[in-house]
Coordinates of C-alpha atoms and ligand atoms in Angstrom, one line a residue:
X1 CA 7.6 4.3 25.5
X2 CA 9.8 1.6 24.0
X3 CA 8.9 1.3 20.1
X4 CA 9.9 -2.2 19.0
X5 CA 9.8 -3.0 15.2
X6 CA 10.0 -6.6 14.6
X7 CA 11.6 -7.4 11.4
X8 CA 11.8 -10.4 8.8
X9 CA 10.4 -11.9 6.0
X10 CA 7.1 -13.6 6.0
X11 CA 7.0 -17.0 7.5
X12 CA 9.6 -16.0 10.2
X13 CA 7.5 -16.6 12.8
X14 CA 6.5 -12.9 13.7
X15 CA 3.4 -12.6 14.3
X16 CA 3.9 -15.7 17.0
X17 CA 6.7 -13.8 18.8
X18 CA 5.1 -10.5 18.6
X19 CA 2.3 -11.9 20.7
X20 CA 4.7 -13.0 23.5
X21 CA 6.7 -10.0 23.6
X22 CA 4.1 -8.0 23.9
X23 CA 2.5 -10.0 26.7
X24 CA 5.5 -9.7 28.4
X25 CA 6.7 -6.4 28.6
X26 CA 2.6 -5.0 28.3
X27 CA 3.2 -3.4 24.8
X28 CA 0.4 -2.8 22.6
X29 CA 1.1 -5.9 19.7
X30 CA -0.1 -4.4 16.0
X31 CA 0.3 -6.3 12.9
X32 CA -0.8 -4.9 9.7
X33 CA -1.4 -8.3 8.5
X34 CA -4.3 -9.2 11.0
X35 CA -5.7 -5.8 10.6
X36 CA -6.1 -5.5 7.2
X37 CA -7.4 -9.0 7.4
X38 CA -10.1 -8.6 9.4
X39 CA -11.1 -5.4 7.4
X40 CA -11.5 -7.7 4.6
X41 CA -13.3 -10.5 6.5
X42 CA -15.5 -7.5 7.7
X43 CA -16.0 -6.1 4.3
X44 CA -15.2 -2.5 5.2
X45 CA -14.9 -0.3 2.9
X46 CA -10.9 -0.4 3.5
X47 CA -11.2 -4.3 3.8
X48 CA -13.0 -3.8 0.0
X49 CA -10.2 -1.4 -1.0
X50 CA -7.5 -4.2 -0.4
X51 CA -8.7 -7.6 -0.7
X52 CA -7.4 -8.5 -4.5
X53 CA -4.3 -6.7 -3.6
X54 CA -3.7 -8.9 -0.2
X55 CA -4.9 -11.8 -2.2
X56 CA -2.6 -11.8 -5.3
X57 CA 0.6 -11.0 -2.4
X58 CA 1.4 -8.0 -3.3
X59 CA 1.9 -5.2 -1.0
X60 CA -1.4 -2.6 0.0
X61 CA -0.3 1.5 -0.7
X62 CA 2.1 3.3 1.6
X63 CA -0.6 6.1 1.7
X64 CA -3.6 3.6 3.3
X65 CA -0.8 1.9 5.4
X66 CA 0.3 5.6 6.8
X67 CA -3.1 6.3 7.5
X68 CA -4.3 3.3 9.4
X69 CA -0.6 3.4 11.5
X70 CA -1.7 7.0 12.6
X71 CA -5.2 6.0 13.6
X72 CA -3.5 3.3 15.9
X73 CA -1.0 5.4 17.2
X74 CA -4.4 8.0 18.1
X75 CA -6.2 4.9 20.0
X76 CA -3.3 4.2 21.6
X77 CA -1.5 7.1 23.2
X78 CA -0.9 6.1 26.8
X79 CA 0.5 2.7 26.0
X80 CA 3.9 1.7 27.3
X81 CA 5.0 0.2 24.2
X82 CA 4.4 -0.9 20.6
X83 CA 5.5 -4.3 19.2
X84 CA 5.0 -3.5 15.3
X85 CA 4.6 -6.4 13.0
X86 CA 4.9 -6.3 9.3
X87 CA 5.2 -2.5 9.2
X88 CA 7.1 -0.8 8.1
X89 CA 7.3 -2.8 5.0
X90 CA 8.8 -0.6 2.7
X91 CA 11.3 2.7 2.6
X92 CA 8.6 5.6 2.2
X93 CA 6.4 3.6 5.6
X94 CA 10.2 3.5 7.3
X95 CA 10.5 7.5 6.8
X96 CA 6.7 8.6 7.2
X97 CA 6.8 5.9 10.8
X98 CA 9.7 8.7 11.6
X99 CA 7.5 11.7 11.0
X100 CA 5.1 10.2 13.0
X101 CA 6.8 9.2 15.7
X102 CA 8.3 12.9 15.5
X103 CA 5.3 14.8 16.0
X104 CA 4.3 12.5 18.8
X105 CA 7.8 12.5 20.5
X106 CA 8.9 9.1 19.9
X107 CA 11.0 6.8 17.8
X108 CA 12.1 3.4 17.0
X109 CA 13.5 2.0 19.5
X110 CA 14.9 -1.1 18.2
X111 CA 14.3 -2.8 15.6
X112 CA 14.5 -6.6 16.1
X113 CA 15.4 -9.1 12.8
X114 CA 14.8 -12.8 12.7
X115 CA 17.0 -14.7 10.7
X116 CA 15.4 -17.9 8.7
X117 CA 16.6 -19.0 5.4
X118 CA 14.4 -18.8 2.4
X119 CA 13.7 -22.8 2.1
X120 CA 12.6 -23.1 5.5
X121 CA 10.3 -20.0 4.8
X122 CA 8.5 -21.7 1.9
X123 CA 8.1 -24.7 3.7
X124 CA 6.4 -22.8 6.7
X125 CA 4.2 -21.0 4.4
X126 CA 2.8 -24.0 3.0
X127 CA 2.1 -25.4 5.9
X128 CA 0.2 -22.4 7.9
X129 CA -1.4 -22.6 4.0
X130 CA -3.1 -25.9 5.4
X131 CA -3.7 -24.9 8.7
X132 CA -5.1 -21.4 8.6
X133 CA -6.4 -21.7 5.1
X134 CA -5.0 -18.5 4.5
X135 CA -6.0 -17.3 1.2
X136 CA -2.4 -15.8 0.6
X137 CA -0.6 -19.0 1.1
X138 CA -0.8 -20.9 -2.1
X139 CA 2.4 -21.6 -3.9
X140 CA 2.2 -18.4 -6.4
X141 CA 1.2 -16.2 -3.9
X142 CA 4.5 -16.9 -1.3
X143 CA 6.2 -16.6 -4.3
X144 CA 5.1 -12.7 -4.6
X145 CA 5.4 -12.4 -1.0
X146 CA 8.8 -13.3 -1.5
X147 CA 9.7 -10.9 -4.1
X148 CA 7.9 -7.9 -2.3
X149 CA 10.3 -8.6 0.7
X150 CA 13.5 -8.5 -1.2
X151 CA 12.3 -5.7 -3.3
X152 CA 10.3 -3.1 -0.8
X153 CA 11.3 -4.7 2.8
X154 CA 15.1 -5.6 2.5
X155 CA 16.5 -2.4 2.2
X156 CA 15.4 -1.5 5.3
X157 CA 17.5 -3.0 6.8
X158 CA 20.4 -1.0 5.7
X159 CA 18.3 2.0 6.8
X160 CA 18.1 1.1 10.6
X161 CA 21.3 -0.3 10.6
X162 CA 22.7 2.9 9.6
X163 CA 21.4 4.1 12.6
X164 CA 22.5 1.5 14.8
X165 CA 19.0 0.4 15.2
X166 CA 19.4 -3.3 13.9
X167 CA 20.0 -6.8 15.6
X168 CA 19.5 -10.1 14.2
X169 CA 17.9 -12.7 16.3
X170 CA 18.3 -16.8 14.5
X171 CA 14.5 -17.3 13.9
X172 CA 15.1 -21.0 13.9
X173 CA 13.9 -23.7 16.8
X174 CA 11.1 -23.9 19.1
X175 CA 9.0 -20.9 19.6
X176 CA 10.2 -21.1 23.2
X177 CA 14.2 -20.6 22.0
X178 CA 13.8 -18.2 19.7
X179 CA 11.3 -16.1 22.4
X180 CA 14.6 -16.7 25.0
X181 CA 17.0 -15.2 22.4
X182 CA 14.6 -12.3 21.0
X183 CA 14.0 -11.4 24.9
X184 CA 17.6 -11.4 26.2
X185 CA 18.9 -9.1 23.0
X186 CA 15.9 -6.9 24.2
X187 CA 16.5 -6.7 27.9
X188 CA 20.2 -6.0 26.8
X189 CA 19.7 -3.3 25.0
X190 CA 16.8 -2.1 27.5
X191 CA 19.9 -1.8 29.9
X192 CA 21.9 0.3 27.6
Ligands
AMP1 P1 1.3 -10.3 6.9 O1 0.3 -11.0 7.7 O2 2.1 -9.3 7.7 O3 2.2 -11.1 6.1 O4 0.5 -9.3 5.8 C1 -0.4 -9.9 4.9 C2 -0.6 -8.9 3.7 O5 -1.1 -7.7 4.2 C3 0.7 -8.6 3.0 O6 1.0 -9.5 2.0 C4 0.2 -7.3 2.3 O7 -0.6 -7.5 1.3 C5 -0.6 -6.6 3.4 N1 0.3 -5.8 4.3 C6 0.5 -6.0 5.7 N2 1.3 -5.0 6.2 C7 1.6 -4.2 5.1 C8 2.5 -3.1 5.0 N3 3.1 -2.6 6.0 N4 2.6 -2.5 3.8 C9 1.9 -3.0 2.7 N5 1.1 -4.1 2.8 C10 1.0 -4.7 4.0

Protein backbone atom coordinates (compact mmCIF):
# COMPACT_ATOMS: atom_id res chain seq x y z
CA UNK A 1 0.00 0.00 0.00
CA UNK A 2 1.58 3.34 -0.90
CA UNK A 3 0.25 6.07 1.66
CA UNK A 4 0.68 9.46 0.03
CA UNK A 5 0.04 12.60 2.22
CA UNK A 6 -0.29 15.62 0.04
CA UNK A 7 0.83 18.60 1.77
CA UNK A 8 0.34 22.59 1.47
CA UNK A 9 -1.53 25.36 2.47
CA UNK A 10 -5.06 25.96 1.39
CA UNK A 11 -5.43 27.32 -2.04
CA UNK A 12 -2.53 25.16 -3.39
CA UNK A 13 -4.35 23.41 -5.60
CA UNK A 14 -4.73 20.03 -3.55
CA UNK A 15 -7.71 18.82 -3.72
CA UNK A 16 -7.38 19.26 -7.83
CA UNK A 17 -4.14 17.20 -7.88
CA UNK A 18 -5.32 14.69 -5.31
CA UNK A 19 -8.03 13.75 -7.81
CA UNK A 20 -5.54 12.98 -10.67
CA UNK A 21 -3.15 11.15 -8.60
CA UNK A 22 -5.44 9.07 -7.35
CA UNK A 23 -6.97 8.25 -10.70
CA UNK A 24 -3.83 7.39 -11.84
CA UNK A 25 -2.16 5.21 -9.68
CA UNK A 26 -6.02 3.70 -8.40
CA UNK A 27 -5.53 5.17 -4.77
CA UNK A 28 -8.42 5.74 -2.73
CA UNK A 29 -8.52 10.06 -2.82
CA UNK A 30 -9.77 11.37 0.95
CA UNK A 31 -9.99 14.92 1.75
CA UNK A 32 -11.22 15.92 5.03
CA UNK A 33 -12.38 19.04 3.61
CA UNK A 34 -15.10 17.45 1.25
CA UNK A 35 -16.02 15.14 3.98
CA UNK A 36 -16.68 17.20 6.58
CA UNK A 37 -18.49 19.25 4.06
CA UNK A 38 -20.90 17.11 3.01
CA UNK A 39 -21.59 16.14 6.71
CA UNK A 40 -22.64 19.56 7.12
CA UNK A 41 -24.60 19.89 3.86
CA UNK A 42 -26.25 16.66 5.16
CA UNK A 43 -26.84 17.87 8.59
CA UNK A 44 -25.41 14.93 10.40
CA UNK A 45 -25.02 15.01 13.63
CA UNK A 46 -21.06 15.35 12.95
CA UNK A 47 -21.92 17.82 10.08
CA UNK A 48 -23.97 19.86 13.17
CA UNK A 49 -20.93 19.32 15.48
CA UNK A 50 -18.64 21.30 13.04
CA UNK A 51 -20.36 23.68 10.81
CA UNK A 52 -19.62 27.21 12.91
CA UNK A 53 -16.23 25.85 13.40
CA UNK A 54 -15.63 25.13 9.47
CA UNK A 55 -17.33 28.33 8.84
CA UNK A 56 -15.43 30.81 11.03
CA UNK A 57 -11.88 28.88 9.40
CA UNK A 58 -10.74 27.54 12.12
CA UNK A 59 -9.61 24.01 12.44
CA UNK A 60 -12.40 20.93 13.66
CA UNK A 61 -10.81 18.76 16.94
CA UNK A 62 -7.96 16.29 16.49
CA UNK A 63 -10.20 13.82 18.51
CA UNK A 64 -13.34 13.96 15.65
CA UNK A 65 -10.57 14.15 12.89
CA UNK A 66 -8.91 10.78 14.46
CA UNK A 67 -12.03 9.18 14.55
CA UNK A 68 -13.46 9.82 11.17
CA UNK A 69 -9.57 8.93 9.58
CA UNK A 70 -10.07 5.49 11.37
CA UNK A 71 -13.52 4.86 10.00
CA UNK A 72 -12.01 5.48 6.47
CA UNK A 73 -9.11 3.51 6.95
CA UNK A 74 -12.03 0.44 8.24
CA UNK A 75 -14.07 0.97 4.74
CA UNK A 76 -11.12 0.90 2.99
CA UNK A 77 -8.80 -1.93 3.81
CA UNK A 78 -7.98 -3.61 0.58
CA UNK A 79 -7.22 -0.45 -1.28
CA UNK A 80 -3.88 -0.10 -3.02
CA UNK A 81 -3.29 3.33 -1.92
CA UNK A 82 -4.41 6.46 -0.10
CA UNK A 83 -3.94 9.97 -1.50
CA UNK A 84 -4.67 12.12 1.88
CA UNK A 85 -5.79 15.62 1.45
CA UNK A 86 -5.82 18.23 4.22
CA UNK A 87 -4.94 15.59 6.92
CA UNK A 88 -2.92 15.55 8.82
CA UNK A 89 -3.38 19.12 9.61
CA UNK A 90 -1.80 19.45 12.80
CA UNK A 91 1.09 17.61 15.03
CA UNK A 92 -1.19 15.41 17.52
CA UNK A 93 -3.23 14.08 13.71
CA UNK A 94 0.66 13.64 12.28
CA UNK A 95 1.41 11.22 15.52
CA UNK A 96 -2.10 9.49 16.06
CA UNK A 97 -2.02 8.89 11.63
CA UNK A 98 1.31 6.91 12.92
CA UNK A 99 -0.52 4.83 15.47
CA UNK A 100 -2.89 4.12 13.10
CA UNK A 101 -1.06 3.21 10.48
CA UNK A 102 0.94 0.96 13.11
CA UNK A 103 -1.74 -1.16 14.22
CA UNK A 104 -2.71 -1.68 10.60
CA UNK A 105 0.87 -2.25 9.34
CA UNK A 106 1.36 0.72 7.34
CA UNK A 107 2.89 4.15 7.13
CA UNK A 108 3.44 7.24 5.27
CA UNK A 109 4.88 6.79 2.45
CA UNK A 110 5.62 10.10 1.22
CA UNK A 111 4.60 12.99 1.83
CA UNK A 112 4.29 15.37 -1.14
CA UNK A 113 4.47 19.50 -0.59
CA UNK A 114 3.39 22.07 -3.08
CA UNK A 115 5.06 25.12 -3.03
CA UNK A 116 2.84 28.54 -3.84
CA UNK A 117 3.46 31.77 -2.31
CA UNK A 118 1.07 33.35 0.10
CA UNK A 119 -0.18 36.25 -2.46
CA UNK A 120 -0.98 33.88 -5.11
CA UNK A 121 -2.94 31.81 -2.33
CA UNK A 122 -5.24 34.71 -1.43
CA UNK A 123 -5.87 35.50 -4.81
CA UNK A 124 -6.99 31.78 -5.56
CA UNK A 125 -9.06 31.71 -2.52
CA UNK A 126 -11.04 34.57 -3.59
CA UNK A 127 -11.63 33.44 -6.67
CA UNK A 128 -12.90 29.60 -5.92
CA UNK A 129 -14.90 32.16 -3.20
CA UNK A 130 -16.93 33.23 -6.46
CA UNK A 131 -17.01 30.15 -8.15
CA UNK A 132 -17.85 27.51 -5.50
CA UNK A 133 -19.56 29.92 -3.16
CA UNK A 134 -17.82 28.30 -0.61
CA UNK A 135 -18.93 29.62 2.70
CA UNK A 136 -15.17 29.61 3.99
CA UNK A 137 -13.89 31.77 1.38
CA UNK A 138 -14.61 35.35 2.32
CA UNK A 139 -11.78 37.59 2.99
CA UNK A 140 -11.73 37.12 7.05
CA UNK A 141 -12.21 33.55 6.83
CA UNK A 142 -8.76 32.89 4.35
CA UNK A 143 -7.37 35.02 6.71
CA UNK A 144 -7.86 32.34 9.66
CA UNK A 145 -7.16 29.68 7.29
CA UNK A 146 -4.03 31.20 6.87
CA UNK A 147 -3.01 31.46 10.40
CA UNK A 148 -4.23 27.90 11.28
CA UNK A 149 -1.70 26.68 8.60
CA UNK A 150 1.31 28.46 9.93
CA UNK A 151 0.32 27.79 13.36
CA UNK A 152 -1.01 23.84 13.46
CA UNK A 153 0.09 22.65 9.78
CA UNK A 154 3.63 24.19 9.21
CA UNK A 155 5.52 22.34 11.61
CA UNK A 156 4.80 19.36 10.07
CA UNK A 157 6.82 19.70 7.90
CA UNK A 158 9.91 19.64 10.04
CA UNK A 159 8.33 16.44 11.39
CA UNK A 160 8.36 14.38 8.06
CA UNK A 161 11.33 15.86 6.93
CA UNK A 162 13.08 14.58 9.82
CA UNK A 163 12.30 11.45 8.61
CA UNK A 164 13.18 11.87 5.18
CA UNK A 165 9.61 11.80 4.20
CA UNK A 166 9.33 15.36 2.55
CA UNK A 167 9.65 16.73 -1.14
CA UNK A 168 8.55 19.94 -2.42
CA UNK A 169 6.72 20.04 -5.68
CA UNK A 170 6.35 24.20 -7.32
CA UNK A 171 2.55 24.38 -7.05
CA UNK A 172 2.56 27.01 -9.61
CA UNK A 173 1.31 26.72 -13.62
CA UNK A 174 -1.32 24.73 -15.28
CA UNK A 175 -2.85 21.95 -13.47
CA UNK A 176 -1.38 19.80 -16.27
CA UNK A 177 2.51 20.96 -15.18
CA UNK A 178 2.24 20.84 -11.82
CA UNK A 179 0.40 17.08 -12.23
CA UNK A 180 3.77 16.18 -14.56
CA UNK A 181 6.07 17.43 -11.75
CA UNK A 182 4.05 15.90 -8.67
CA UNK A 183 3.98 12.45 -10.81
CA UNK A 184 7.63 12.17 -11.84
CA UNK A 185 8.94 13.01 -8.00
CA UNK A 186 6.44 10.18 -7.17
CA UNK A 187 7.38 7.56 -9.70
CA UNK A 188 11.01 8.50 -8.55
CA UNK A 189 10.70 7.74 -5.37
CA UNK A 190 8.29 4.65 -6.27
CA UNK A 191 11.64 3.33 -7.81
CA UNK A 192 13.68 3.84 -4.77
P1 LIG B 1 -10.18 22.01 3.28
O1 LIG B 1 -11.20 21.79 2.24
O2 LIG B 1 -9.16 20.90 3.35
O3 LIG B 1 -9.52 23.34 3.23
O4 LIG B 1 -10.93 21.94 4.70
C1 LIG B 1 -11.99 22.81 4.99
C2 LIG B 1 -12.16 22.92 6.50
O5 LIG B 1 -12.44 21.64 7.07
C3 LIG B 1 -10.93 23.41 7.25
O6 LIG B 1 -10.80 24.81 7.24
C4 LIG B 1 -11.22 22.87 8.66
O7 LIG B 1 -12.21 23.63 9.30
C5 LIG B 1 -11.83 21.51 8.35
N1 LIG B 1 -10.79 20.45 8.25
C6 LIG B 1 -10.48 19.70 7.15
N2 LIG B 1 -9.48 18.85 7.44
C7 LIG B 1 -9.14 19.07 8.73
C8 LIG B 1 -8.17 18.52 9.59
N3 LIG B 1 -7.32 17.56 9.20
N4 LIG B 1 -8.11 18.99 10.86
C9 LIG B 1 -8.95 19.94 11.29
N5 LIG B 1 -9.88 20.51 10.52
C10 LIG B 1 -9.99 20.10 9.25
Amino acid sequence: MFNLILFGPPGAGKGTQAVKIAEKFGWVHVSTGDILRSEVSRGTPLGLKVKSVMEAGHLVSDELLIELMESVFLRHKDSKGFVLDGFPRTLNQAKELDKMFDKLGQKVSLVLSLEVDEQELVRRLLNRAQEQGRKDDTEEVIKNRLVQYHQHTRPLIDYYKGRGLFEEVQGIGSVQEIFEALSGTLSRFMKK
